[in-house]
Coordinates of C-alpha atoms in Angstrom, one line a residue:
M1 CA 93.5 60.3 189.2
G2 CA 90.8 57.9 190.4
Q3 CA 88.2 55.8 188.6
K4 CA 86.3 58.5 186.9
K5 CA 88.9 61.2 186.1
V6 CA 92.1 61.4 184.2
L7 CA 94.8 64.0 183.4
V8 CA 95.0 65.0 179.7
K9 CA 97.2 67.4 177.8
I10 CA 95.5 69.7 175.3
N11 CA 97.8 71.7 172.9
P12 CA 98.3 74.6 173.2
E13 CA 96.3 75.2 176.3
G14 CA 97.9 72.9 178.9
K15 CA 96.7 70.0 181.2
Y16 CA 93.2 69.3 182.4
V17 CA 91.6 66.8 184.8
V18 CA 88.5 65.5 182.9
D19 CA 85.7 63.1 183.4
I20 CA 85.5 59.8 181.6
D21 CA 82.5 58.6 179.6
K22 CA 80.7 55.6 181.1
D23 CA 81.4 53.6 178.0
I24 CA 85.2 54.0 178.3
D25 CA 87.2 51.3 180.2
I26 CA 89.7 53.0 182.5
N27 CA 92.1 50.1 182.0
D28 CA 92.4 51.0 178.3
L29 CA 93.8 54.4 179.2
K30 CA 97.6 54.3 179.1
P31 CA 100.2 57.2 179.1
N32 CA 100.4 59.0 175.8
T33 CA 97.1 57.5 174.5
R34 CA 95.4 59.8 172.1
V35 CA 91.8 60.6 173.1
A36 CA 88.9 62.7 172.0
L37 CA 87.1 65.1 174.3
R38 CA 83.6 66.5 173.9
N39 CA 83.6 70.2 172.9
D40 CA 80.9 71.2 175.3
S41 CA 82.0 69.3 178.5
Y42 CA 85.5 68.2 177.9
T43 CA 84.4 64.6 178.8
L44 CA 86.7 61.9 177.4
H45 CA 84.5 59.9 175.2
K46 CA 86.7 58.1 172.7
L47 CA 90.1 56.6 172.2
L48 CA 91.9 57.5 169.0
P49 CA 94.4 55.3 167.1
T50 CA 97.9 55.7 168.3
K51 CA 99.6 56.0 164.9
V52 CA 97.5 58.1 162.7
D53 CA 98.6 60.9 160.4
P54 CA 95.5 63.0 159.8
L55 CA 97.3 64.9 157.1
V56 CA 97.5 61.9 154.8
A57 CA 93.8 62.1 153.9
L58 CA 93.6 65.9 153.9
M59 CA 96.8 67.2 152.2
K60 CA 97.2 67.2 148.5
V61 CA 100.9 67.2 147.8
E62 CA 102.5 67.6 144.4
A63 CA 106.2 67.4 143.9
V64 CA 106.0 70.2 141.3
P65 CA 102.7 71.2 139.8
D66 CA 102.3 71.3 136.0
S67 CA 100.5 74.6 135.9
T68 CA 102.4 77.6 134.3
Y69 CA 101.9 81.3 133.9
D70 CA 101.1 80.8 130.3
M71 CA 97.8 79.1 131.3
I72 CA 96.7 82.2 133.1
G73 CA 94.9 85.0 131.1
G74 CA 94.0 88.5 132.2
L75 CA 96.0 88.3 135.4
E76 CA 99.2 90.1 134.4
K77 CA 99.2 92.4 137.4
Q78 CA 98.6 89.5 139.8
V79 CA 101.3 87.4 138.2
M80 CA 103.8 90.2 138.6
E81 CA 103.0 90.7 142.2
I82 CA 103.2 87.0 143.2
K83 CA 106.6 86.8 141.4
E84 CA 107.8 89.7 143.6
V85 CA 106.7 88.2 146.9
I86 CA 107.1 84.4 146.3
E87 CA 109.3 83.6 143.3
L88 CA 112.0 86.3 143.7
P89 CA 112.8 85.4 147.3
I90 CA 113.1 81.7 146.5
K91 CA 115.2 82.1 143.4
H92 CA 117.3 85.1 144.5
P93 CA 117.5 85.2 148.4
E94 CA 120.9 86.9 148.1
L95 CA 119.2 90.1 146.9
F96 CA 117.3 90.4 150.2
E97 CA 120.4 89.5 152.2
S98 CA 122.5 92.1 150.5
L99 CA 119.9 94.8 151.1
G100 CA 119.4 93.7 154.7
V101 CA 115.6 93.3 154.0
A102 CA 113.6 90.4 155.5
Q103 CA 112.1 88.1 152.9
P104 CA 108.3 88.0 152.7
K105 CA 106.8 84.9 154.4
G106 CA 103.4 84.8 152.7
V107 CA 100.7 86.3 150.6
L108 CA 96.9 86.5 150.6
L109 CA 95.0 86.0 147.4
Y110 CA 91.4 87.3 147.7
G111 CA 88.4 87.6 145.4
P112 CA 85.3 85.8 144.2
P113 CA 85.4 82.0 143.5
G114 CA 86.7 81.0 140.0
T115 CA 89.0 84.0 139.5
G116 CA 92.3 82.1 139.2
K117 CA 93.6 82.1 142.8
T118 CA 94.4 78.4 143.0
L119 CA 95.8 78.2 139.4
L120 CA 98.2 81.1 140.1
A121 CA 99.4 79.4 143.4
R122 CA 100.1 76.2 141.5
A123 CA 101.9 78.1 138.7
V124 CA 104.3 79.9 141.1
A125 CA 105.1 76.5 142.7
H126 CA 105.9 75.2 139.2
H127 CA 108.2 78.1 138.3
T128 CA 110.1 77.9 141.6
D129 CA 110.4 74.0 141.6
C130 CA 108.6 73.9 144.9
T131 CA 106.7 71.1 146.5
F132 CA 103.0 72.2 146.5
I133 CA 101.1 71.4 149.7
R134 CA 97.5 72.3 149.5
V135 CA 94.9 72.2 152.3
S136 CA 91.5 73.7 152.9
G137 CA 90.9 75.7 156.0
A138 CA 87.6 74.0 156.4
E139 CA 89.5 70.6 156.7
L140 CA 91.5 72.0 159.6
V141 CA 88.3 72.6 161.6
Q142 CA 88.1 69.3 163.6
K143 CA 85.4 68.0 165.9
Y144 CA 88.0 66.7 168.4
I145 CA 89.6 69.2 170.8
G146 CA 93.2 69.9 169.9
E147 CA 93.3 68.0 166.6
G148 CA 93.1 71.1 164.4
S149 CA 96.1 72.8 166.0
R150 CA 98.0 69.5 165.9
M151 CA 97.3 69.2 162.2
V152 CA 98.6 72.8 161.6
R153 CA 101.9 71.9 163.4
E154 CA 102.3 68.8 161.3
L155 CA 101.6 70.8 158.1
F156 CA 104.6 73.0 158.8
V157 CA 106.7 70.0 159.7
M158 CA 105.8 68.5 156.4
A159 CA 106.7 71.7 154.6
R160 CA 110.1 71.8 156.3
E161 CA 110.9 68.3 155.3
A162 CA 109.8 68.9 151.7
A163 CA 111.5 72.3 151.3
P164 CA 111.6 74.3 149.1
S165 CA 107.9 74.2 149.5
I166 CA 104.8 76.3 149.2
I167 CA 101.9 75.8 151.6
F168 CA 98.6 76.8 149.9
M169 CA 95.8 77.3 152.4
D170 CA 92.5 77.7 150.6
E171 CA 89.3 79.0 152.4
I172 CA 91.5 80.5 155.1
D173 CA 88.4 82.3 156.4
S174 CA 87.2 79.0 157.9
I175 CA 89.7 79.4 160.7
G176 CA 90.9 82.9 160.3
Q177 CA 87.8 84.9 161.1
S178 CA 88.1 87.9 163.4
R179 CA 87.9 87.1 167.1
G180 CA 86.6 90.5 168.1
G181 CA 82.9 89.5 168.1
G182 CA 83.1 87.4 171.2
G183 CA 82.1 83.8 171.6
G184 CA 82.9 81.7 168.6
D185 CA 84.0 78.1 168.3
S186 CA 86.9 77.5 170.8
E187 CA 88.4 74.8 168.6
V188 CA 88.5 77.1 165.6
Q189 CA 90.3 79.7 167.8
R190 CA 92.8 77.2 169.0
T191 CA 93.6 76.3 165.4
M192 CA 93.9 79.9 164.5
L193 CA 96.3 80.6 167.4
E194 CA 98.5 77.7 166.4
L195 CA 98.6 79.0 162.8
L196 CA 99.8 82.4 164.1
N197 CA 102.4 80.6 166.2
Q198 CA 103.7 78.7 163.2
L199 CA 103.8 81.8 161.0
D200 CA 105.9 83.5 163.7
G201 CA 108.1 80.5 164.3
F202 CA 109.7 79.9 160.9
E203 CA 112.2 81.9 159.0
P204 CA 111.7 82.7 155.3
A205 CA 115.3 81.5 154.6
Q206 CA 114.0 78.0 155.3
N207 CA 112.5 78.1 151.8
I208 CA 108.9 77.8 152.9
K209 CA 106.3 80.2 151.6
V210 CA 102.7 80.5 152.6
I211 CA 99.9 81.4 150.1
M212 CA 96.4 81.8 151.6
A213 CA 93.2 82.3 149.6
T214 CA 89.8 83.6 150.6
N215 CA 86.5 84.8 149.1
R216 CA 85.9 86.9 152.3
I217 CA 88.8 89.2 153.2
D218 CA 86.4 91.4 155.1
I219 CA 86.0 88.8 157.9
L220 CA 89.6 87.9 158.4
D221 CA 91.3 88.6 161.7
S222 CA 93.8 91.5 161.5
A223 CA 96.3 89.5 163.5
L224 CA 96.6 87.1 160.5
L225 CA 97.2 89.9 158.1
R226 CA 99.9 91.6 160.1
P227 CA 103.2 92.3 158.3
G228 CA 105.7 89.5 159.1
R229 CA 103.0 86.9 158.7
I230 CA 101.2 87.9 155.5
D231 CA 103.2 90.5 153.7
R232 CA 101.2 91.1 150.6
K233 CA 97.5 91.1 149.7
I234 CA 96.6 90.5 146.0
E235 CA 93.1 91.1 144.7
F236 CA 91.4 88.9 142.1
P237 CA 88.4 90.8 140.6
I238 CA 85.8 89.0 138.6
P239 CA 86.7 88.6 134.9
M240 CA 84.2 91.1 133.5
L241 CA 85.4 93.8 135.9
R242 CA 89.0 93.1 134.7
I243 CA 88.0 93.6 131.1
V244 CA 86.2 96.9 131.8
W245 CA 89.1 98.1 133.8
Q246 CA 91.6 97.2 131.0
L247 CA 89.4 99.0 128.4

């Protein structure tokens, strides 16, 4: 493309002709080289390693967590709900098939910090003998264009290879905020769109379930919470409110 411009592919947007930073040697740019572009100008300013799995440092994978339902107190209603939407489809998929009902794909756990969301997600993975893959939404927000969406794709590849598996996405509001306000970080929006594509692209029968958690359900994009993506929302109130409610 000349001495100062190259053609790059950005997933999921397409191909762009971009400028090259003055510190980059054009001779170092080969086909399929991974590069970093500046968010503001799309200038190519850095060459990335060719064989890097960004998930290695970000994902916390457990073959089967050691948490159990017995460790959870005061969440009987929440335990019952997550059994219905996650455990039952994994253990007895034939029930859904016989009724002609689609299996749920995922569930959203919402409520203040420290109310047991992560513990319950680990417990259901334990009781279903599922690989537990945990990632924070904040970790998927990357400074390099296209890296966040790439990591989301690799996350679901990992889940398929480790099935039966549960993907636990904490702090989902970091990438799942409503897009209706205009503006916003374009890289966050790319990551969000890729997540929606992945949720639409896998079948529940593949033995992959998605559990998301947030402290701010009020700011989540309605597209993320659409049935067929997230099929159930489970509230986790603060402990004192649970006690008062039970009394």
